[in-house]
Short mmCIF file of N, CA and C and ligand atoms in Angstrom, two decimals:
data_model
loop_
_atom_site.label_atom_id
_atom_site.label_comp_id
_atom_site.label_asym_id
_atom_site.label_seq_id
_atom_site.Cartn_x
_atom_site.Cartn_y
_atom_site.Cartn_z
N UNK A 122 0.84 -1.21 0.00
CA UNK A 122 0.00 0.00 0.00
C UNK A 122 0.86 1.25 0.00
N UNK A 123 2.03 1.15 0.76
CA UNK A 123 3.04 2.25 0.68
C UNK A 123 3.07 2.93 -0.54
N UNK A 124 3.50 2.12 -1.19
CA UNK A 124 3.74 2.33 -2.48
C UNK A 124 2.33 3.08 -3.71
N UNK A 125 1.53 2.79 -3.27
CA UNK A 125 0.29 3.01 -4.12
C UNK A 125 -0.41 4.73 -3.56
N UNK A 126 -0.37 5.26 -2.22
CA UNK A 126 -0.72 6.53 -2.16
C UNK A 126 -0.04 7.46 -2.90
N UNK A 127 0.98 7.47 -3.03
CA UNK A 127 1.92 8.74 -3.80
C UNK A 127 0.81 8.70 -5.49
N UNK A 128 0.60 7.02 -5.61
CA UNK A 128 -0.73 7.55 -7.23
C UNK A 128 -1.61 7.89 -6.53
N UNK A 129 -2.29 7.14 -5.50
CA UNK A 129 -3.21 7.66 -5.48
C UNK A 129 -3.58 9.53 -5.35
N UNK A 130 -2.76 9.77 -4.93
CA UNK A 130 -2.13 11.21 -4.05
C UNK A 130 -2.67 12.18 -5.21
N UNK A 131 -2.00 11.73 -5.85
CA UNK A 131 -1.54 12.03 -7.41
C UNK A 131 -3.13 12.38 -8.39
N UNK A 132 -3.82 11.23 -8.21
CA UNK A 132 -4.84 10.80 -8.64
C UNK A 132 -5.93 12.10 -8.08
N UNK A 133 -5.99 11.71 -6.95
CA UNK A 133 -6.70 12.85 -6.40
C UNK A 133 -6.43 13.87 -6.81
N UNK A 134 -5.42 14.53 -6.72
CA UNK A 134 -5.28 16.05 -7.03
C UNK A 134 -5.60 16.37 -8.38
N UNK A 135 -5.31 15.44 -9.26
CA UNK A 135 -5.47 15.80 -10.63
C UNK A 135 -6.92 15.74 -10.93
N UNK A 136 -7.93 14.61 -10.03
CA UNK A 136 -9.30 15.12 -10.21
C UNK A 136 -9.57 16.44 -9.71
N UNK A 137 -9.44 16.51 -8.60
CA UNK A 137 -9.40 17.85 -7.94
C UNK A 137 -9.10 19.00 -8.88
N UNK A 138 -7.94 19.11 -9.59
CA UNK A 138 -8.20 20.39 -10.81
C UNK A 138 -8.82 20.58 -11.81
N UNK A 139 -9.28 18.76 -12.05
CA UNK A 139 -10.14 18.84 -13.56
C UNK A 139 -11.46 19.57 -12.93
N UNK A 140 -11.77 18.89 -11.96
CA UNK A 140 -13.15 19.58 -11.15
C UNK A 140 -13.08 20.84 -10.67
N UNK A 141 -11.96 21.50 -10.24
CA UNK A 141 -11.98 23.23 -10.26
C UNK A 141 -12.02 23.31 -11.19
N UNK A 142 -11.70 23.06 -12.45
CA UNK A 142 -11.37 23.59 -13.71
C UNK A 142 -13.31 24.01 -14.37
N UNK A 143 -14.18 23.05 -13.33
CA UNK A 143 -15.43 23.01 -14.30
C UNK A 143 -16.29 23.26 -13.05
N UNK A 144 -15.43 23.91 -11.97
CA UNK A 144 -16.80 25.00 -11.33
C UNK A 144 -17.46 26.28 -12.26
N UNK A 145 -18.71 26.99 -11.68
CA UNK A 145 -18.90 27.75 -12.40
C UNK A 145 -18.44 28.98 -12.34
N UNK A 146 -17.06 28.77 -11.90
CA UNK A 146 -15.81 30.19 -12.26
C UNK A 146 -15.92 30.20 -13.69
N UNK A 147 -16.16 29.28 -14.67
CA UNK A 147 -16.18 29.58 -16.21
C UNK A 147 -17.27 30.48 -16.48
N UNK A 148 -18.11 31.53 -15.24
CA UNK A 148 -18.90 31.85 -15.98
C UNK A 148 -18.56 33.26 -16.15
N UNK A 149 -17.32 33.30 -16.10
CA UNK A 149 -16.52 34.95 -16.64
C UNK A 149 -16.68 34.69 -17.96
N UNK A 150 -17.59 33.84 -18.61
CA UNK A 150 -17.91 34.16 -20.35
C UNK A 150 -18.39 35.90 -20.24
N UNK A 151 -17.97 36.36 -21.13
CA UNK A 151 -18.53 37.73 -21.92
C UNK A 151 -19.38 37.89 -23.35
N UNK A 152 -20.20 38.85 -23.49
CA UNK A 152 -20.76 38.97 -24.79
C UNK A 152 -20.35 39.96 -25.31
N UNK A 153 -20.58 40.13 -26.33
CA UNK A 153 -20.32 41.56 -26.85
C UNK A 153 -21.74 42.32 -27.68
N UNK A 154 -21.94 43.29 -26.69
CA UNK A 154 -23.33 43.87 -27.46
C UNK A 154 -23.17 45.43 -27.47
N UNK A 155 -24.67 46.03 -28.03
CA UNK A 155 -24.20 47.12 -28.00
C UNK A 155 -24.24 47.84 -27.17
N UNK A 156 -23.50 49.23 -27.36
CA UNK A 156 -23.41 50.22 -26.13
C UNK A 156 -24.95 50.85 -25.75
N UNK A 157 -25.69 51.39 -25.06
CA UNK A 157 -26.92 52.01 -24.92
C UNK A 157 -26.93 53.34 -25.57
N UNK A 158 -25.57 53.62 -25.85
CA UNK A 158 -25.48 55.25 -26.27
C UNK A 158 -24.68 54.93 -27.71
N UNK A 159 -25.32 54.09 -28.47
CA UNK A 159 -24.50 53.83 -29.50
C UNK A 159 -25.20 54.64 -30.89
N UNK A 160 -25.14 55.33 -31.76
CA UNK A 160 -25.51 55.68 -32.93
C UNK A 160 -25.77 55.04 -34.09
N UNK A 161 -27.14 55.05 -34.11
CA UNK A 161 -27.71 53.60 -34.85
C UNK A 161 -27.05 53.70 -36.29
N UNK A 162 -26.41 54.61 -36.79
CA UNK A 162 -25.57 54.77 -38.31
C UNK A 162 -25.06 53.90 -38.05
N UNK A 163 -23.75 53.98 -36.88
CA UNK A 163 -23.09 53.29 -36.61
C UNK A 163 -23.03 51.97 -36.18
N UNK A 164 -24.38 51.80 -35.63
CA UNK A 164 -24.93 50.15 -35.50
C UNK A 164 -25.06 49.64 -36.54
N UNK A 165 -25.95 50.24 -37.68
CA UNK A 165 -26.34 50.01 -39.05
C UNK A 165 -25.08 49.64 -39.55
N UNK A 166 -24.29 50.31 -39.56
CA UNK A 166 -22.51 50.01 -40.51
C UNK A 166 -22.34 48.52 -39.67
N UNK A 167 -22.47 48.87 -38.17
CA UNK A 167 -21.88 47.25 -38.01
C UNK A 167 -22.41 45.95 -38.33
N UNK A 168 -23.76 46.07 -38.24
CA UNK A 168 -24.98 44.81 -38.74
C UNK A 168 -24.06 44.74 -40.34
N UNK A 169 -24.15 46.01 -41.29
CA UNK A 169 -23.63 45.80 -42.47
C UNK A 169 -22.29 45.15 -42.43
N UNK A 170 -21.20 45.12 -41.57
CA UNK A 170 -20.24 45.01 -41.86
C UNK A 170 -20.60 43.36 -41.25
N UNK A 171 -21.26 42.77 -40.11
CA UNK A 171 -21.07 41.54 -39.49
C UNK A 171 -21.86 40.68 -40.62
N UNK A 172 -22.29 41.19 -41.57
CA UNK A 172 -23.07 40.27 -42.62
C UNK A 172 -22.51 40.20 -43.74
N UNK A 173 -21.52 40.90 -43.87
CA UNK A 173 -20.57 40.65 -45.02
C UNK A 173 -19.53 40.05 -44.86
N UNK A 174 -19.20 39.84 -43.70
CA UNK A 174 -18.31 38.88 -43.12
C UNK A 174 -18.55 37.70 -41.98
N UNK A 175 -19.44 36.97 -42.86
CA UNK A 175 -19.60 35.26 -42.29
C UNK A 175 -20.37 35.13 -41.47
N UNK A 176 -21.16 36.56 -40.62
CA UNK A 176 -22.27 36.12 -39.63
C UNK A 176 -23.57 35.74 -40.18
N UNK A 177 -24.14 34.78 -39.73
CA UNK A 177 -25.45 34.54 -40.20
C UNK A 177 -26.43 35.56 -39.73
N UNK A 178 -26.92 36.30 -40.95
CA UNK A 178 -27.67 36.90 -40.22
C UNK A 178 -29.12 37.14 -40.42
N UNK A 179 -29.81 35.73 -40.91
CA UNK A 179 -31.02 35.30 -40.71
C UNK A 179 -32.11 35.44 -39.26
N UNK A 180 -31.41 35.11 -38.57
CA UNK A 180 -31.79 35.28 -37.23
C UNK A 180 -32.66 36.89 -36.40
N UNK A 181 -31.92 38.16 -37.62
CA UNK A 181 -32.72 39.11 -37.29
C UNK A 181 -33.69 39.84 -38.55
N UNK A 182 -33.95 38.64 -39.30
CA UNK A 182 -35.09 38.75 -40.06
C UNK A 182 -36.35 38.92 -39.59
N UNK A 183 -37.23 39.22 -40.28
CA UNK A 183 -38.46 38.90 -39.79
C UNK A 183 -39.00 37.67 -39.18
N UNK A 184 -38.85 36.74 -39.88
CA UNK A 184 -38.90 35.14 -39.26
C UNK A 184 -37.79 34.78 -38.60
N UNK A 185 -36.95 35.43 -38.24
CA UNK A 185 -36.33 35.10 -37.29
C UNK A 185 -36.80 35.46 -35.48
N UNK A 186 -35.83 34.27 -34.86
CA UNK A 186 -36.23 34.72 -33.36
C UNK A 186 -35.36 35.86 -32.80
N UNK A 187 -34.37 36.58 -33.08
CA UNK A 187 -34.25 37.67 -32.94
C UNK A 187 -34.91 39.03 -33.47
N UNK A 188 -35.36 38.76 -34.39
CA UNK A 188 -36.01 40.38 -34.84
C UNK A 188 -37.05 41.04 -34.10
N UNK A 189 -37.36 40.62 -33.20
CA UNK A 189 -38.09 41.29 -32.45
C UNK A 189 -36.87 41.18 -30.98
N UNK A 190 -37.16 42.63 -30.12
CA UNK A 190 -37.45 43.89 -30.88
C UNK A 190 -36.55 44.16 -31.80
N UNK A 191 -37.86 44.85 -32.98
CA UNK A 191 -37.25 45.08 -34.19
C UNK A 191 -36.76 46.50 -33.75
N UNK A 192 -35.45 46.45 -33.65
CA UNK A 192 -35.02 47.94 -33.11
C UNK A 192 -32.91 47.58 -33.55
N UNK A 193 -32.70 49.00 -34.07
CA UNK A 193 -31.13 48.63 -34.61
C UNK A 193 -30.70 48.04 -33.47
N UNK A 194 -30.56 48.72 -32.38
CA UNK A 194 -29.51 48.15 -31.14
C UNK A 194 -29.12 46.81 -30.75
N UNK A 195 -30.74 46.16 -30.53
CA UNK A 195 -31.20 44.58 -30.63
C UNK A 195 -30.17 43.88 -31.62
N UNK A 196 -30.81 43.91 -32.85
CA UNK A 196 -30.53 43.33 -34.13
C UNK A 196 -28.78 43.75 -34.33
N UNK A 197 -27.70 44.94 -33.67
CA UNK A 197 -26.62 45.41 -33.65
C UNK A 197 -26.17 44.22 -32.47
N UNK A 198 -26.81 44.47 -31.30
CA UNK A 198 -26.30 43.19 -30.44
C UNK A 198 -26.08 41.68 -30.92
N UNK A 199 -27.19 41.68 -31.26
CA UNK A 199 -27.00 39.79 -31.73
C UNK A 199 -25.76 39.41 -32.52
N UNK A 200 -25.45 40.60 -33.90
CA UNK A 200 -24.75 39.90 -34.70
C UNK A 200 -23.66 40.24 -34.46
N UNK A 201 -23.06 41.47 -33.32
CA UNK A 201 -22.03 41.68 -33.21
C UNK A 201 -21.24 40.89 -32.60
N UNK A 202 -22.52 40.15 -31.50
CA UNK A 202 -21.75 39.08 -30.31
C UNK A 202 -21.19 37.69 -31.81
N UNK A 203 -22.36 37.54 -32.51
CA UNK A 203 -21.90 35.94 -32.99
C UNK A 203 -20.70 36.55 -34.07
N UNK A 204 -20.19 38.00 -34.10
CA UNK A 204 -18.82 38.38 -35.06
C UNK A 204 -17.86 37.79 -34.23
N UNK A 205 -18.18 38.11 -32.79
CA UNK A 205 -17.40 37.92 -31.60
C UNK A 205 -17.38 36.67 -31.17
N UNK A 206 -18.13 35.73 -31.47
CA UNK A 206 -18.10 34.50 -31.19
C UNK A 206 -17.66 33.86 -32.25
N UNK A 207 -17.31 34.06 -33.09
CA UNK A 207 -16.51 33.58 -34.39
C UNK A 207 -15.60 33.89 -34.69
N UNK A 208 -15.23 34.61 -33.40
CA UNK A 208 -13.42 35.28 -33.69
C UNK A 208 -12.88 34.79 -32.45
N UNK A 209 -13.20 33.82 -31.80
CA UNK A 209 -12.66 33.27 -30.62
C UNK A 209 -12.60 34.24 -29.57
N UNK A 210 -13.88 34.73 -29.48
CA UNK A 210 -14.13 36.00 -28.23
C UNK A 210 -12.73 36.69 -27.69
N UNK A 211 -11.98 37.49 -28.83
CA UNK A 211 -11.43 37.49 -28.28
C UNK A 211 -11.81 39.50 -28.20
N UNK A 212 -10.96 40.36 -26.98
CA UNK A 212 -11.62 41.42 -27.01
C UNK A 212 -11.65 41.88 -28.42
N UNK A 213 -10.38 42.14 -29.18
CA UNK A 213 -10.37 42.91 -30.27
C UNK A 213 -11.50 42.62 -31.33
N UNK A 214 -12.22 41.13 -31.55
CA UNK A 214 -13.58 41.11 -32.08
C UNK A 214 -13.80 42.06 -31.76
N UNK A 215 -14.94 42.40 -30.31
CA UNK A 215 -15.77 43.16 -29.86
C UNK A 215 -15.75 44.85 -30.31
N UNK A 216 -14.07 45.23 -30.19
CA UNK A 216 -13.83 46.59 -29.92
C UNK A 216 -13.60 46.85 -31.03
N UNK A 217 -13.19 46.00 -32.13
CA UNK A 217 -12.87 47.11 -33.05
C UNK A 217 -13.71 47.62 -33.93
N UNK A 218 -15.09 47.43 -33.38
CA UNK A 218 -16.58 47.84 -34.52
C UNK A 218 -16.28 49.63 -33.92
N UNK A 219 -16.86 50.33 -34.08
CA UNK A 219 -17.33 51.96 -33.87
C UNK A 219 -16.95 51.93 -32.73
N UNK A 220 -16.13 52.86 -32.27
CA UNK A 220 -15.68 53.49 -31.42
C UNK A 220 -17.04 53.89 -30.16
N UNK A 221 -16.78 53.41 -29.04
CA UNK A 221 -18.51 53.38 -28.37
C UNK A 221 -19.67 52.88 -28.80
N UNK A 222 -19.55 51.96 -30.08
CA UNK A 222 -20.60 51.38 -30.55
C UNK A 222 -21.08 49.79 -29.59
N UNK A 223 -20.07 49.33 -28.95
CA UNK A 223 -19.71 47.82 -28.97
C UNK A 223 -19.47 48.02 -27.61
N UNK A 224 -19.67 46.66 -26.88
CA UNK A 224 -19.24 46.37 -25.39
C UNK A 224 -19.10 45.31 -24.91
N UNK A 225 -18.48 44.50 -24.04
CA UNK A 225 -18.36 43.18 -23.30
C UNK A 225 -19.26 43.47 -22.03
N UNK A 226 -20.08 42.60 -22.23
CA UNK A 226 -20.60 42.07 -20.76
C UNK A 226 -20.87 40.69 -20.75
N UNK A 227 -21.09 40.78 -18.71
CA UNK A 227 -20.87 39.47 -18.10
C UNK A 227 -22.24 39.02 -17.74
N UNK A 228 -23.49 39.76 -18.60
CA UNK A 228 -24.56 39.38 -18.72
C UNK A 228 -25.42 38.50 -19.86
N UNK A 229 -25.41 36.68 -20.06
CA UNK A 229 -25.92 36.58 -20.84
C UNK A 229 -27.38 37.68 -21.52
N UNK A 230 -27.11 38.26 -22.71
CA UNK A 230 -28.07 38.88 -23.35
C UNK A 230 -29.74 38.11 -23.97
N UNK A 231 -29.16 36.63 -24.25
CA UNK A 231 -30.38 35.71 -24.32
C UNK A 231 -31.26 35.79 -23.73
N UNK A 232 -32.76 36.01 -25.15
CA UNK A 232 -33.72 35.97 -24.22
C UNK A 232 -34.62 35.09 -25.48
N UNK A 233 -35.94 34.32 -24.78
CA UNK A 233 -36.61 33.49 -25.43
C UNK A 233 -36.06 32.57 -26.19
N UNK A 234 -36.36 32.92 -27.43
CA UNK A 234 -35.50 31.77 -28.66
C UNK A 234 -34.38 32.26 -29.18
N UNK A 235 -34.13 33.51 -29.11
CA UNK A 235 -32.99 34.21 -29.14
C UNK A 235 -32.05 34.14 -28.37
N UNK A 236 -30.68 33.24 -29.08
CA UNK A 236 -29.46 32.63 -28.25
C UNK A 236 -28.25 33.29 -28.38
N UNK A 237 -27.56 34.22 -27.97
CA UNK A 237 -26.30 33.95 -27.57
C UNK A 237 -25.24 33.65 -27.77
N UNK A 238 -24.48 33.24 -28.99
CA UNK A 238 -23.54 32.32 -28.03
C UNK A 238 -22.52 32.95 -27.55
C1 NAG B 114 -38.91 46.98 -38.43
O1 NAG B 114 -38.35 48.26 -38.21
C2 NAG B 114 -38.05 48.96 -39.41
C3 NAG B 114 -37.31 50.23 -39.03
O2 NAG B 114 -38.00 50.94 -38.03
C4 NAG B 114 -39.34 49.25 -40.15
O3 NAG B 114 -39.05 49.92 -41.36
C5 NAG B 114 -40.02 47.92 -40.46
O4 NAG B 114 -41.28 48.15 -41.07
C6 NAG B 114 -40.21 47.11 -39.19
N1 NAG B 114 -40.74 45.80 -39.56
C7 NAG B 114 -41.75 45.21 -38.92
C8 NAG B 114 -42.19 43.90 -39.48
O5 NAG B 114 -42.26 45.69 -37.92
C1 NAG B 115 -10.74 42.48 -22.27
O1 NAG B 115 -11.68 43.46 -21.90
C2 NAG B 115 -12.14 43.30 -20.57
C3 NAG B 115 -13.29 44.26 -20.34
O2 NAG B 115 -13.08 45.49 -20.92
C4 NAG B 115 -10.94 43.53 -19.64
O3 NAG B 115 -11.36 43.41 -18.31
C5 NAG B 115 -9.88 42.50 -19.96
O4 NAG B 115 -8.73 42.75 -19.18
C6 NAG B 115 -9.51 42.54 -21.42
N1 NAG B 115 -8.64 41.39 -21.70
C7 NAG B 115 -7.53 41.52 -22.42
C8 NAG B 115 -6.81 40.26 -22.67
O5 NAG B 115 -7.15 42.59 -22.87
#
């Protein structure tokens, strides 16, 4: 048995970090949406710009579950986060749309059928 605690020892601890590793400290996820004081031109340019570059942006159609509310800011949030979620969240996604247009928060924005990621 001497011999077998130093694994076991071992054993333990390494569960022990996989399992800190997957408390919900992971929930420092961020989104990136828009600012409240953002200038809907400037929202408008970004929706334009996140749809010309690879975001789906069906979702704030009419038949989509984001388009309501049908309002730029909304429809500026959704697609800016999934620009940002397709760039490996990383900040510079978020920031480099309009200057005060864009923001990280530690508030999932999801609501109803409208997801997030
Ligand atoms: C959505 O909002 C835009 C801009 O205000 C407006 O032109 C359009 O008619 C609205 N669509 C619906 C279905 O409410
Ligand atoms: C990213 O932005 C957040 C919020 O503004 C900040 O707290 C964090 O330090 C930034 N991370 C990096 C890697 O710059």
């Amino acid at each position: 048995m001497a011999n077998v605690s130093p694994l076991l020892t071992f054993i333990v601890i390494l569960l022990s970090s996989i399992m800190i590793n997957h408390l919900p400290v992971a929930s420092s996820k961020q989104w990136c949406v828009s600012m409240q004081t953002a200038k809907d031109e400037q929202l408008e340019d970004n929706i334009g710009f996140a749809c010309a570059n690879g975001v789906d942006c069906r979702p704030i159609l009419p038949s989509g579950a984001c388009f309501k509310p049908n309002t730029t800011i909304s429809h500026a949030s959704y697609l800016m986060n999934s620009y940002y979620e397709q760039h490996g969240r990383t900040n510079n996604s978020c920031f480099f749309f309009f200057p005060n247009s864009a923001m990280l928060t530690s508030t999932d924005p999801s609501y109803n059928h409208c997801i997030y990621k």
